[in-house]
C-alpha positions as a LaTeX table, in Angstrom:
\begin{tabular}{lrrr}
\hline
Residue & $x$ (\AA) & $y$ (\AA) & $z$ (\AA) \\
\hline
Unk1 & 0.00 & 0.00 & 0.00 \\
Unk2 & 1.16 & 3.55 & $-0.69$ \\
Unk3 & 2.28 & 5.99 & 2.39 \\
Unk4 & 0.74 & 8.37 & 0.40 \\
Unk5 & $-2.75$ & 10.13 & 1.74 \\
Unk6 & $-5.33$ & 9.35 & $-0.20$ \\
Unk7 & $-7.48$ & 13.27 & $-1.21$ \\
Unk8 & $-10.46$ & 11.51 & $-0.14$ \\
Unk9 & $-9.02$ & 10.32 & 3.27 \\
Unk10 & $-7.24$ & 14.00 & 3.55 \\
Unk11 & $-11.17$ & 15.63 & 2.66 \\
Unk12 & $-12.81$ & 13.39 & 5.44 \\
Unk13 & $-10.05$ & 14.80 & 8.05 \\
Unk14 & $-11.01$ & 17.95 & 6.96 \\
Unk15 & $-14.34$ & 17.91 & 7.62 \\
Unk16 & $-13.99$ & 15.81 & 10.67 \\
Unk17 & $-11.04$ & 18.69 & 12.25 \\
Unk18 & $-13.56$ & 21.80 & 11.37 \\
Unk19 & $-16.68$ & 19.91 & 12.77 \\
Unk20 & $-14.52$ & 19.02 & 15.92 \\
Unk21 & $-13.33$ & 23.05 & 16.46 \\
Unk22 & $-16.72$ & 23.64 & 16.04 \\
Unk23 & $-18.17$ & 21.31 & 18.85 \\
Unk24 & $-15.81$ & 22.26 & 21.27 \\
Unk25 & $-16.59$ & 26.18 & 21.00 \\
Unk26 & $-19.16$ & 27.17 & 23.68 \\
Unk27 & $-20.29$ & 23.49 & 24.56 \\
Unk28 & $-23.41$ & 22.89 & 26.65 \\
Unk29 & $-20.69$ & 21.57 & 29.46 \\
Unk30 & $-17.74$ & 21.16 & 29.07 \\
Unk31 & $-16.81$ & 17.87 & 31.05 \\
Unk32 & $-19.89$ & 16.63 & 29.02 \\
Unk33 & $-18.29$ & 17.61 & 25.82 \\
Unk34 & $-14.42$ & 15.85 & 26.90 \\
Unk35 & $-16.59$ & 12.12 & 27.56 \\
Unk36 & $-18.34$ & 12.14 & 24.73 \\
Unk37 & $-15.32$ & 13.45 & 22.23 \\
Unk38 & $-13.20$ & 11.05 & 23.37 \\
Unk39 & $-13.71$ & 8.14 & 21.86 \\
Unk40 & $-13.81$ & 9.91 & 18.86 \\
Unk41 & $-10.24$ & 11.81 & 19.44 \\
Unk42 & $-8.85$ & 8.02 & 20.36 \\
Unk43 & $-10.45$ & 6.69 & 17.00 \\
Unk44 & $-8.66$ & 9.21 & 15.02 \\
Unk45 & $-4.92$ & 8.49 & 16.77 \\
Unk46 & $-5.60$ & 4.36 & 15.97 \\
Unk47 & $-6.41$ & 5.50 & 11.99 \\
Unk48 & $-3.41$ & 8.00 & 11.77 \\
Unk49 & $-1.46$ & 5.10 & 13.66 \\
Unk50 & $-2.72$ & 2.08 & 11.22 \\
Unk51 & $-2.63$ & 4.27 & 7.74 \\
Unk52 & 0.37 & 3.08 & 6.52 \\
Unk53 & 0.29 & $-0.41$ & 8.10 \\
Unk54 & $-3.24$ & $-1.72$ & 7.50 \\
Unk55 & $-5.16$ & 1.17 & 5.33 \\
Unk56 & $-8.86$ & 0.22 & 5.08 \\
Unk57 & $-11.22$ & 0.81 & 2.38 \\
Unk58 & $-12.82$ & 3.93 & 1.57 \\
Unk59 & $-16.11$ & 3.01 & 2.80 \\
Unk60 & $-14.81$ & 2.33 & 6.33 \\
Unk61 & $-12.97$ & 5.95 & 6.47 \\
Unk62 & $-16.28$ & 7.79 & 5.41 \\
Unk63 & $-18.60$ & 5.31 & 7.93 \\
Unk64 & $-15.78$ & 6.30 & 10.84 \\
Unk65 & $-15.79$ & 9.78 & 9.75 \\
Unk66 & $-19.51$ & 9.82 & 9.98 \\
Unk67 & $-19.60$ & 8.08 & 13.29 \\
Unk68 & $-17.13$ & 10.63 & 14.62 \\
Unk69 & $-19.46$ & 13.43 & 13.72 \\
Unk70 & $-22.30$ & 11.97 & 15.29 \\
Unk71 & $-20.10$ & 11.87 & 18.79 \\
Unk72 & $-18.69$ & 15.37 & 18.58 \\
Unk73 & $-22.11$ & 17.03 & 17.94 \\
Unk74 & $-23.37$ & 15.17 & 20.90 \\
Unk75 & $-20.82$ & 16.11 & 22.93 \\
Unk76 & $-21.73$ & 20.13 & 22.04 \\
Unk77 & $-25.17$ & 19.93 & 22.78 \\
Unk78 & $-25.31$ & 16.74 & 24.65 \\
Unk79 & $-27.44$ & 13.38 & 22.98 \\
Unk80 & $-30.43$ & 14.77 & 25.36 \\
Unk81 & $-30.67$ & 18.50 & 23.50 \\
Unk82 & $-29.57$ & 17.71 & 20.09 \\
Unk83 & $-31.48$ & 20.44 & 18.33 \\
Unk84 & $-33.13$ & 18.89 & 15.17 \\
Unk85 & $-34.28$ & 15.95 & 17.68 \\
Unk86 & $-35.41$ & 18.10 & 19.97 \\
Unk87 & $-37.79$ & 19.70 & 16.78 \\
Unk88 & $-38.54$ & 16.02 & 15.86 \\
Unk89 & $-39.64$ & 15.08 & 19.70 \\
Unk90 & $-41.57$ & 18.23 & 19.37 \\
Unk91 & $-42.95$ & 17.94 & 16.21 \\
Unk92 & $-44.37$ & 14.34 & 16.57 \\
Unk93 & $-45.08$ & 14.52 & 19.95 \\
Unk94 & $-42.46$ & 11.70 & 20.49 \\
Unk95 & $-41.21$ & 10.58 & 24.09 \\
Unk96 & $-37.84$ & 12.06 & 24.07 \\
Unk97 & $-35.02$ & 13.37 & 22.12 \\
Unk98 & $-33.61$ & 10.27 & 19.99 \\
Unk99 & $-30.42$ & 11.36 & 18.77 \\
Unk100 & $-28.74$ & 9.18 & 21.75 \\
Unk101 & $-30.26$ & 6.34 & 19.77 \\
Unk102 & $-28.69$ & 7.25 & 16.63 \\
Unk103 & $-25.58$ & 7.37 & 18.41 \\
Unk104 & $-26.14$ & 3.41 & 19.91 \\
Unk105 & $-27.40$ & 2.13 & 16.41 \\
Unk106 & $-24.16$ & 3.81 & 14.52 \\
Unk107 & $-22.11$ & 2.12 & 17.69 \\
Unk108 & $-23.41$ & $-1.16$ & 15.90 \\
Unk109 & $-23.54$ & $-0.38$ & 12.50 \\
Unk110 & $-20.22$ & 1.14 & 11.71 \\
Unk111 & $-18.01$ & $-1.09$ & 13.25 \\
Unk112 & $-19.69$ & $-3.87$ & 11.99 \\
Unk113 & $-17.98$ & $-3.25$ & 8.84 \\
Unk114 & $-14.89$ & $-2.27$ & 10.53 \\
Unk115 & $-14.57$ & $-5.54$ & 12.36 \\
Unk116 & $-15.75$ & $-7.47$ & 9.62 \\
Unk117 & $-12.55$ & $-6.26$ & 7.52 \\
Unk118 & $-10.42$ & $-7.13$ & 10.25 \\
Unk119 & $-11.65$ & $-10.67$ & 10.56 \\
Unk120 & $-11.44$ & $-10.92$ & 6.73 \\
Unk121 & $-8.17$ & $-9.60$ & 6.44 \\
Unk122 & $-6.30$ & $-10.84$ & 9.28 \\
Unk123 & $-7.88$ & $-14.15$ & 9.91 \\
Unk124 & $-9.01$ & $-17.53$ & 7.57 \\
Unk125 & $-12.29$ & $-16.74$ & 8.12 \\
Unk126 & $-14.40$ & $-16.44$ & 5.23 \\
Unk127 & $-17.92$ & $-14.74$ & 4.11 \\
Unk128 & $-20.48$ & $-16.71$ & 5.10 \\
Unk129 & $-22.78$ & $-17.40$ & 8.62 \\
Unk130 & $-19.90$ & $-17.50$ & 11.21 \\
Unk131 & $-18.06$ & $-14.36$ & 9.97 \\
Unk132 & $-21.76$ & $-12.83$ & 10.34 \\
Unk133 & $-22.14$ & $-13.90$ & 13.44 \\
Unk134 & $-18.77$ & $-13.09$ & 14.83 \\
Unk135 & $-19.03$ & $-9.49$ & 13.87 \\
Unk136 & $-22.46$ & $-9.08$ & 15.77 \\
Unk137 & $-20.75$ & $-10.54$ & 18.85 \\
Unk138 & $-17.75$ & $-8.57$ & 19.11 \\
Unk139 & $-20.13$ & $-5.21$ & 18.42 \\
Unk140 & $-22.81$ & $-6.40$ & 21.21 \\
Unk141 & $-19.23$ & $-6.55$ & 23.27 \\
Unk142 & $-18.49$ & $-3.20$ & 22.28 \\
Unk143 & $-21.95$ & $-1.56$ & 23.52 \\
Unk144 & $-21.79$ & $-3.76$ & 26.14 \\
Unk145 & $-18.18$ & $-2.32$ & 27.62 \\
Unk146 & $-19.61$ & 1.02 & 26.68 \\
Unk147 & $-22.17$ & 0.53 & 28.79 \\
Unk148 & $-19.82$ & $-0.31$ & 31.93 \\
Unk149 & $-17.54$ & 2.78 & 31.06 \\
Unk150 & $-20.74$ & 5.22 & 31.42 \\
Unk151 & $-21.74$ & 3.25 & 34.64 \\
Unk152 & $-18.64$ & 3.79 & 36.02 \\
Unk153 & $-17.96$ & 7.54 & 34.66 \\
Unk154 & $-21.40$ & 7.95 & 36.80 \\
Unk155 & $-20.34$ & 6.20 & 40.22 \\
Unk156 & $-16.95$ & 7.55 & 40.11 \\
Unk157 & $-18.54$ & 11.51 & 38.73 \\
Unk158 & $-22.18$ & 11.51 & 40.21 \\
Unk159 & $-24.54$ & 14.13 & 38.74 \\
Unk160 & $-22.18$ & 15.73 & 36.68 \\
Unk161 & $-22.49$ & 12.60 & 34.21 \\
Unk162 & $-26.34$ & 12.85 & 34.13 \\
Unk163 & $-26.06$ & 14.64 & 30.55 \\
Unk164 & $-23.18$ & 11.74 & 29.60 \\
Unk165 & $-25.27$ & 9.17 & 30.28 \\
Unk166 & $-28.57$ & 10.88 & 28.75 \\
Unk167 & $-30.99$ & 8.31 & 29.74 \\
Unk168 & $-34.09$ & 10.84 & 30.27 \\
Unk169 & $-35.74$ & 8.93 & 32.64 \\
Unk170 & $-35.93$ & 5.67 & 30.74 \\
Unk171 & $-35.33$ & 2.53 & 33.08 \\
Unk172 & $-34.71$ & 0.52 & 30.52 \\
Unk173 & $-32.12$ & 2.86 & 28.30 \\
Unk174 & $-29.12$ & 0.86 & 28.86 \\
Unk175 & $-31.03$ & $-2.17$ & 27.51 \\
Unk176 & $-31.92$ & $-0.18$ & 24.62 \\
Unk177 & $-28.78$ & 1.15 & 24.04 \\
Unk178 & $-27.48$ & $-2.74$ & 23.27 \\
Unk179 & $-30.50$ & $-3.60$ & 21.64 \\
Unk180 & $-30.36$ & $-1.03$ & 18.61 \\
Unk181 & $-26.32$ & $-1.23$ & 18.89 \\
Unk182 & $-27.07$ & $-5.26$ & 18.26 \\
Unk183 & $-29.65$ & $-3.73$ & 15.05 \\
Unk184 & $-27.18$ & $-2.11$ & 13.95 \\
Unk185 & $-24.49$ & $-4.51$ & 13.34 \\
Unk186 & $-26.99$ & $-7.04$ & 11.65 \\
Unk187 & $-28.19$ & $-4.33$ & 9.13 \\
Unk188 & $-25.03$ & $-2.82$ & 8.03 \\
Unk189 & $-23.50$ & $-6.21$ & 7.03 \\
Unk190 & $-26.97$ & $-7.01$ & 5.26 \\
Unk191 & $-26.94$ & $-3.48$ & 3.37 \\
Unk192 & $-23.21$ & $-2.94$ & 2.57 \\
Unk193 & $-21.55$ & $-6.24$ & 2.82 \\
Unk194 & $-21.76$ & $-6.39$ & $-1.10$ \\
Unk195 & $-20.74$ & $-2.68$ & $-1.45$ \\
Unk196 & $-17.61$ & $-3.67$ & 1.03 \\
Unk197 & $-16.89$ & $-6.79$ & $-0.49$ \\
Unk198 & $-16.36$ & $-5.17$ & $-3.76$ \\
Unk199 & $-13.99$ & $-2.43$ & $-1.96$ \\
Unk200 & $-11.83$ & $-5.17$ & $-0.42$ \\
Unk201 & $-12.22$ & $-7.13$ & $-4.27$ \\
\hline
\end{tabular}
């Protein structure tokens, strides 16, 4: 593989580095806005880390540029407050503001494909049932640790993780968090395996 940057990988930095500035100018709160960055900051040091060594297709650099943009505008206005949910709670009379469930489906569906190149790649598994199953397991582990990282961000930080955790008085939000991480993983490898599987050819 080349150590040259690809102008497509370059324009998804880009736009990931101005909508970052953005977020972090005049967040909601601020200790907010560091938790819920974070894993996007840390997913940008493993890609600048692994370009050279193990570059990935173009479709997983725009679904983990896109995933990073969902976390950094959560982290400005928290997943509770997003704006154009807020209209759509509004609007529809729905129960809350949803965008924290966009955020736990993308956790499934985008690195569903990012695991599933990684298995493909790096082990002799091939396409078929196992390698299907094997990528919804290791992202239900994902949302799964995610989960214990917010639970203990909240015993160790009390209130001041309320709008971290954004649960807006559902019991059952954790659960729900898996549940449409677990969606998403079995949906993106039924829409875009085919697209991926011609990237990887």
């Amino acid at each position: 593989m080349e150590n040259r940057v690809s102008r497509e990988h370059l324009g998804l930095l880009l736009i990931f580095l101005a909508v970052f500035v953005w977020s972090g100018i005049g967040p909601k709160d601020y200790y907010t806005w560091v938790l819920e960055v974070l894993p996007a900051v840390i997913g940008l040091i493993a890609v600048i880390i692994t370009y050279n060594r193990f570059r990935m297709t173009n479709l997983i650099y725009l679904l983990i540029c896109i995933h990073a943009i969902i976390l950094v505008v959560g982290g400005h206005y928290t997943y509770a407050e997003m704006p154009v949910f807020n209209w759509l709670r509004d609007e529809f009379g729905l129960a809350r503001n949803y965008y924290d469930r966009l955020g736990h489906f993308a956790q499934g569906f985008i690195p569903a494909l990012i695991v599933r190149e990684v298995l493909l790649r790096k082990t002799p598994l091939q396409r078929g049932k196992m390698l299907f199953f094997l990528v919804v397991s290791v992202c239900l582990a994902i949302s799964a640790f995610y989960e214990f990282i917010e639970w203990w961000v909240a015993v160790a930080s009390g209130e001041a993780a309320e709008d971290f955790l954004g649960t807006q008085g559902d019991v059952w939000d954790t659960q729900w968090d898996m549940f449409l991480a677990f969606c998403g993983a079995i949906i993106s490898q039924l829409v875009l395996s085919r697209r991926h599987d011609k990237q990887l050819g």
